[in-house]
Coordinates of C-alpha atoms in Angstrom, one line a residue:
F1 CA -30.0 -30.3 -65.2
L2 CA -30.7 -29.8 -68.5
E3 CA -27.5 -31.6 -69.9
L4 CA -29.4 -34.8 -68.1
P5 CA -30.6 -37.2 -71.3
E6 CA -34.5 -35.9 -71.1
E7 CA -35.4 -39.4 -69.9
V8 CA -33.7 -39.6 -66.6
I9 CA -35.2 -36.0 -66.1
I10 CA -38.6 -37.2 -66.8
A11 CA -37.9 -40.5 -64.6
T12 CA -36.9 -37.8 -61.5
L13 CA -39.8 -35.7 -61.6
E14 CA -42.8 -38.2 -62.6
V15 CA -41.9 -41.5 -61.0
N16 CA -40.3 -40.4 -57.5
Q17 CA -41.6 -37.2 -57.2
R18 CA -45.2 -37.4 -58.7
C19 CA -44.7 -34.1 -60.9
F20 CA -44.7 -33.1 -64.4
A21 CA -41.9 -32.3 -66.9
L22 CA -43.0 -28.7 -69.0
R23 CA -41.7 -29.3 -72.6
E24 CA -41.5 -26.1 -74.9
K25 CA -44.3 -25.7 -77.2
G26 CA -44.5 -27.5 -80.8
G27 CA -42.6 -30.9 -78.5
G28 CA -39.4 -29.1 -78.3
G29 CA -36.7 -29.9 -75.5
L30 CA -37.6 -29.7 -71.9
L31 CA -38.4 -27.0 -70.0
P32 CA -36.1 -25.7 -66.9
T33 CA -39.7 -25.7 -64.6
F34 CA -42.0 -28.1 -63.7
V35 CA -45.7 -28.8 -61.9
G36 CA -46.4 -30.3 -58.9
V37 CA -49.7 -31.1 -57.7
S38 CA -50.7 -30.6 -54.2
N39 CA -54.3 -31.9 -52.4
T40 CA -53.1 -29.5 -49.2
K41 CA -54.1 -25.7 -48.8
A42 CA -51.6 -23.7 -47.5
R43 CA -51.6 -20.5 -46.2
N44 CA -48.1 -19.5 -48.5
M45 CA -48.3 -21.1 -51.8
D46 CA -44.2 -20.1 -51.6
V47 CA -43.3 -22.1 -48.8
V48 CA -45.2 -25.4 -50.8
R49 CA -43.1 -24.0 -54.2
R50 CA -39.9 -23.9 -52.2
G51 CA -40.2 -27.6 -50.7
Y52 CA -40.9 -29.0 -54.2
E53 CA -37.8 -27.2 -55.7
R54 CA -35.8 -28.3 -52.9
V55 CA -36.8 -32.5 -53.4
V56 CA -36.5 -32.4 -56.7
R57 CA -33.3 -30.5 -57.2
A58 CA -32.0 -32.7 -54.2
R59 CA -33.4 -35.6 -56.7
L60 CA -31.8 -34.2 -60.0
E61 CA -28.4 -34.3 -57.9
D62 CA -28.4 -37.5 -57.5
A63 CA -29.3 -38.9 -60.9
E64 CA -26.4 -36.2 -62.3
F65 CA -24.0 -37.9 -59.9
Y66 CA -24.8 -41.1 -61.5
W67 CA -24.5 -40.2 -64.9
R68 CA -21.9 -38.7 -64.7
Q69 CA -20.2 -41.9 -63.0
D70 CA -21.3 -44.1 -65.1
L71 CA -19.8 -42.0 -68.0
K72 CA -16.3 -42.9 -66.6
I73 CA -16.8 -46.7 -67.3
P74 CA -16.7 -47.8 -70.6
I75 CA -19.8 -49.2 -72.3
D76 CA -18.4 -52.7 -72.4
K77 CA -16.5 -52.8 -69.0
M78 CA -20.7 -52.1 -67.5
A79 CA -21.2 -55.3 -70.1
G80 CA -18.3 -57.7 -68.7
R81 CA -19.7 -56.9 -65.2
L82 CA -22.6 -58.8 -65.8
K83 CA -20.3 -62.0 -65.2
E84 CA -21.4 -61.0 -61.6
V85 CA -24.8 -60.7 -61.5
V86 CA -26.3 -63.9 -60.9
Y87 CA -29.8 -64.2 -64.0
H88 CA -30.9 -67.7 -62.4
P89 CA -28.7 -70.1 -60.0
R90 CA -29.4 -72.9 -62.4
L91 CA -29.3 -71.2 -65.4
G92 CA -25.8 -68.9 -65.0
T93 CA -25.3 -65.5 -64.9
S94 CA -26.4 -62.4 -67.1
W95 CA -23.5 -62.5 -69.1
E96 CA -23.8 -66.1 -69.8
K97 CA -27.5 -65.5 -71.0
V98 CA -26.4 -63.1 -73.0
E99 CA -24.1 -65.1 -74.3
R100 CA -26.8 -67.4 -75.5
F101 CA -29.0 -64.9 -77.0
R102 CA -26.1 -63.4 -78.4
G103 CA -25.8 -66.5 -80.7
L104 CA -29.1 -66.9 -81.0
A105 CA -29.6 -63.7 -82.7
G106 CA -26.9 -64.3 -85.0
W107 CA -28.5 -67.3 -85.9
L108 CA -31.9 -65.5 -86.9
G109 CA -29.8 -63.1 -89.1
D110 CA -28.8 -65.8 -90.6
I111 CA -32.3 -67.2 -91.8
L112 CA -33.9 -63.8 -92.1
F113 CA -31.5 -62.0 -93.8
P114 CA -28.9 -64.4 -95.1
G115 CA -25.6 -63.2 -96.6
D116 CA -26.3 -59.6 -95.1
G117 CA -22.6 -59.4 -93.1
P118 CA -23.2 -55.9 -91.8
M119 CA -26.5 -56.6 -90.6
R120 CA -24.9 -59.7 -89.2
G121 CA -22.3 -57.0 -87.8
R122 CA -24.7 -54.8 -85.9
V123 CA -26.8 -57.9 -84.2
D124 CA -24.3 -59.3 -82.4
E125 CA -22.5 -55.9 -81.4
A126 CA -26.2 -54.9 -79.7
A127 CA -26.5 -58.4 -78.3
R128 CA -23.4 -58.1 -77.0
L129 CA -24.3 -54.7 -75.3
C130 CA -28.1 -54.7 -74.5
K131 CA -28.3 -55.5 -70.4
A132 CA -24.8 -54.1 -70.0
D133 CA -26.6 -50.7 -68.4
L134 CA -28.1 -53.8 -65.4
T135 CA -24.6 -53.1 -63.8
S136 CA -24.8 -48.6 -63.9
G137 CA -25.6 -46.6 -61.5
M138 CA -28.5 -45.1 -63.3
V139 CA -30.2 -47.9 -63.9
G140 CA -30.0 -49.4 -60.2
E141 CA -31.7 -46.0 -59.4
F142 CA -34.0 -45.9 -62.0
P143 CA -34.7 -49.6 -63.1
E144 CA -37.2 -47.8 -65.8
L145 CA -34.4 -46.2 -67.4
Q146 CA -32.9 -49.8 -68.6
G147 CA -32.6 -49.8 -72.3
V148 CA -33.0 -46.5 -72.4
M149 CA -29.0 -45.9 -70.6
G150 CA -27.8 -48.3 -72.7
E151 CA -29.0 -46.4 -75.9
R152 CA -27.3 -43.1 -74.1
Y153 CA -24.0 -45.0 -73.1
A154 CA -23.4 -46.4 -76.7
E155 CA -24.0 -43.0 -78.2
R156 CA -21.8 -41.3 -76.4
V157 CA -19.4 -43.9 -77.0
G158 CA -19.7 -43.4 -80.5
F159 CA -21.2 -46.5 -81.5
D160 CA -23.2 -47.1 -85.0
P161 CA -27.1 -45.4 -84.3
T162 CA -28.7 -48.8 -85.5
V163 CA -26.6 -50.6 -82.8
S164 CA -27.2 -48.0 -80.2
R165 CA -31.0 -47.9 -80.7
A166 CA -30.8 -50.8 -81.1
I167 CA -30.1 -51.6 -77.2
F168 CA -33.1 -49.5 -76.6
E169 CA -35.7 -51.2 -78.8
H170 CA -34.8 -55.4 -78.5
Y171 CA -37.1 -54.1 -74.9
L172 CA -39.8 -53.6 -77.4
P173 CA -42.8 -53.9 -77.2
R174 CA -42.7 -53.8 -73.2
G175 CA -46.9 -54.1 -73.3
E176 CA -49.8 -53.7 -75.2
R177 CA -49.2 -50.3 -76.0
D178 CA -46.2 -50.4 -77.3
A179 CA -44.8 -50.4 -81.0
P180 CA -42.4 -52.9 -81.6
P181 CA -39.1 -52.4 -82.6
A182 CA -38.5 -50.0 -85.7
G183 CA -35.3 -51.7 -86.6
D184 CA -34.3 -55.2 -87.6
A185 CA -31.3 -55.2 -85.4
G186 CA -33.7 -54.4 -82.4
A187 CA -36.3 -56.8 -83.2
L188 CA -33.8 -59.8 -83.6
V189 CA -32.2 -59.3 -80.7
G190 CA -35.6 -58.8 -78.6
L191 CA -36.6 -62.0 -80.1
A192 CA -33.8 -64.3 -79.3
D193 CA -33.2 -62.7 -75.7
R194 CA -37.5 -63.6 -75.4
M195 CA -37.0 -66.9 -76.7
D196 CA -34.4 -67.5 -74.3
T197 CA -35.9 -66.6 -71.6
L198 CA -38.7 -69.2 -72.5
A199 CA -37.0 -71.9 -72.8
G200 CA -34.8 -71.6 -70.1
M201 CA -38.0 -70.8 -67.5
I202 CA -40.4 -73.4 -69.0
G203 CA -37.5 -76.3 -69.0
L204 CA -37.1 -75.9 -65.0
G205 CA -40.8 -76.1 -65.0
Y206 CA -42.3 -72.2 -64.2
L207 CA -45.3 -72.6 -66.6
P208 CA -47.7 -70.4 -66.2
S209 CA -51.0 -71.4 -64.2
G210 CA -54.1 -69.4 -63.7
S211 CA -53.3 -66.0 -63.0
E212 CA -50.0 -66.9 -61.9
D213 CA -47.1 -65.9 -64.0
P214 CA -44.2 -64.9 -61.9
F215 CA -41.2 -64.6 -64.9
A216 CA -44.2 -62.7 -67.7
L217 CA -43.6 -65.5 -69.7
R218 CA -46.9 -65.1 -71.8
R219 CA -45.8 -61.6 -72.3
A220 CA -42.9 -62.5 -73.6
A221 CA -44.9 -64.8 -76.0
N222 CA -46.7 -62.0 -76.9
A223 CA -44.2 -60.1 -78.0
I224 CA -42.4 -62.7 -79.8
I225 CA -45.5 -63.1 -82.0
R226 CA -45.9 -59.6 -82.4
I227 CA -42.7 -58.8 -83.6
L228 CA -43.2 -62.0 -86.5
L229 CA -46.2 -60.1 -87.7
D230 CA -45.2 -56.8 -87.5
K231 CA -42.1 -57.4 -89.4
G232 CA -43.0 -60.1 -91.4
Y233 CA -40.3 -62.6 -91.0
R234 CA -41.4 -65.6 -92.1
L235 CA -39.7 -68.7 -89.3
S236 CA -40.6 -71.9 -88.0
L237 CA -41.4 -71.3 -84.2
A238 CA -40.3 -75.3 -83.5
G239 CA -36.8 -74.6 -85.4
F240 CA -36.1 -71.3 -83.4
A241 CA -37.6 -72.7 -79.6
E242 CA -35.3 -76.0 -80.5
K243 CA -32.2 -73.5 -81.2
A244 CA -32.9 -71.9 -78.5
L245 CA -33.3 -75.2 -76.1
A246 CA -29.9 -76.9 -77.4
P247 CA -27.5 -74.8 -75.3
L248 CA -29.7 -75.0 -72.2
Y249 CA -30.9 -79.0 -72.2
P250 CA -28.2 -80.2 -69.5
K251 CA -29.4 -77.4 -67.3
F252 CA -33.1 -79.1 -66.7
K253 CA -34.0 -82.0 -65.0
E254 CA -37.0 -83.4 -67.3
R255 CA -35.7 -85.1 -70.1
N256 CA -35.1 -83.0 -73.5
E257 CA -38.2 -84.2 -74.9
V258 CA -40.8 -83.0 -72.1
V259 CA -39.4 -79.9 -72.5
H260 CA -39.5 -79.5 -76.0
K261 CA -43.4 -80.1 -76.1
N262 CA -44.3 -78.1 -73.0
L263 CA -42.4 -74.9 -74.6
L264 CA -44.1 -75.9 -78.4
N265 CA -47.3 -76.1 -76.8
F266 CA -47.2 -73.0 -74.5
L267 CA -46.3 -71.3 -77.9
R268 CA -48.7 -72.9 -79.4
N269 CA -51.3 -71.8 -76.8
R270 CA -49.8 -68.4 -76.7
L271 CA -50.4 -68.4 -81.2
S272 CA -54.4 -69.3 -80.5
A273 CA -54.9 -66.9 -77.6
Y274 CA -53.0 -63.8 -80.0
F275 CA -55.4 -65.0 -83.0
S276 CA -58.6 -66.0 -81.3
R277 CA -58.4 -62.5 -79.9
G278 CA -59.3 -60.9 -83.6
E279 CA -62.2 -61.8 -86.0
E280 CA -60.8 -65.2 -86.8
S281 CA -63.5 -67.8 -85.1
A282 CA -61.7 -70.2 -82.5
D283 CA -62.8 -73.2 -84.6
L284 CA -60.5 -71.6 -87.9
V285 CA -57.4 -70.9 -85.5
E286 CA -57.5 -74.4 -83.9
A287 CA -57.7 -75.9 -87.7
I288 CA -54.6 -73.5 -88.8
L289 CA -52.8 -74.7 -85.7
S290 CA -53.3 -78.2 -85.6
A291 CA -52.2 -78.5 -89.6
Q292 CA -48.6 -79.9 -89.8
G293 CA -48.0 -78.8 -85.7
G294 CA -49.1 -75.5 -86.5
L295 CA -45.6 -74.0 -85.7

């Protein structure tokens, strides 16, 4: 099974079976062995070992089946299948969402990297394909591998490595412990994807309240802030938000100005919370954010 992508093997062992994959010393490749931990004493540990091996083999055979089946489907065709996946009843399909943030990512590229045609092309290609693996059998079986599998499928087809990597990196950071995207293409696509999500969900009235945040909007906003700071991008958040809202306004019941104000207030509050966690005083943060709108 070592011909499978490492991430697939590790996910099969760790997520499904609670076992540990083993790697060669010095950070080499995976070994054809694993560690299972049992808290039950047995008379014959060989029986326990064979039981682990039988279950793990069956799971890896399933993973191998999905991998081989997915490789028969061009990644472009996977992306096309998003037309059949409903993202939200009022916001359209996943394909429509991709087309929205694909345009938004291109707009970001024009602002942050003016005149860079190759960058514009890589960003557009990455945005077009970054959700394709959501329709794959492997991600259907292992949702935690979204992005990872997209990168692998794009690699197998022979896409530009920058594009393949951006397909994975646009999900970064997935949490506070994750590093932001290393490449600019992944960063721009990730920014556009998240702002489209914020614009759509807040426009529909799904503002987080208290501990309730079913669409992880706070995490999305925090990721936008982290990427902008890490990359040193100089960008008007207010302009970015307005650009994301423009194609969505017809889908909302609230007046455009109300939706716009709600999104800007949400972003402002996330900025305040983000900077207030550091050494800066709350008064200083509020003073800066209040100046000329702060966004």
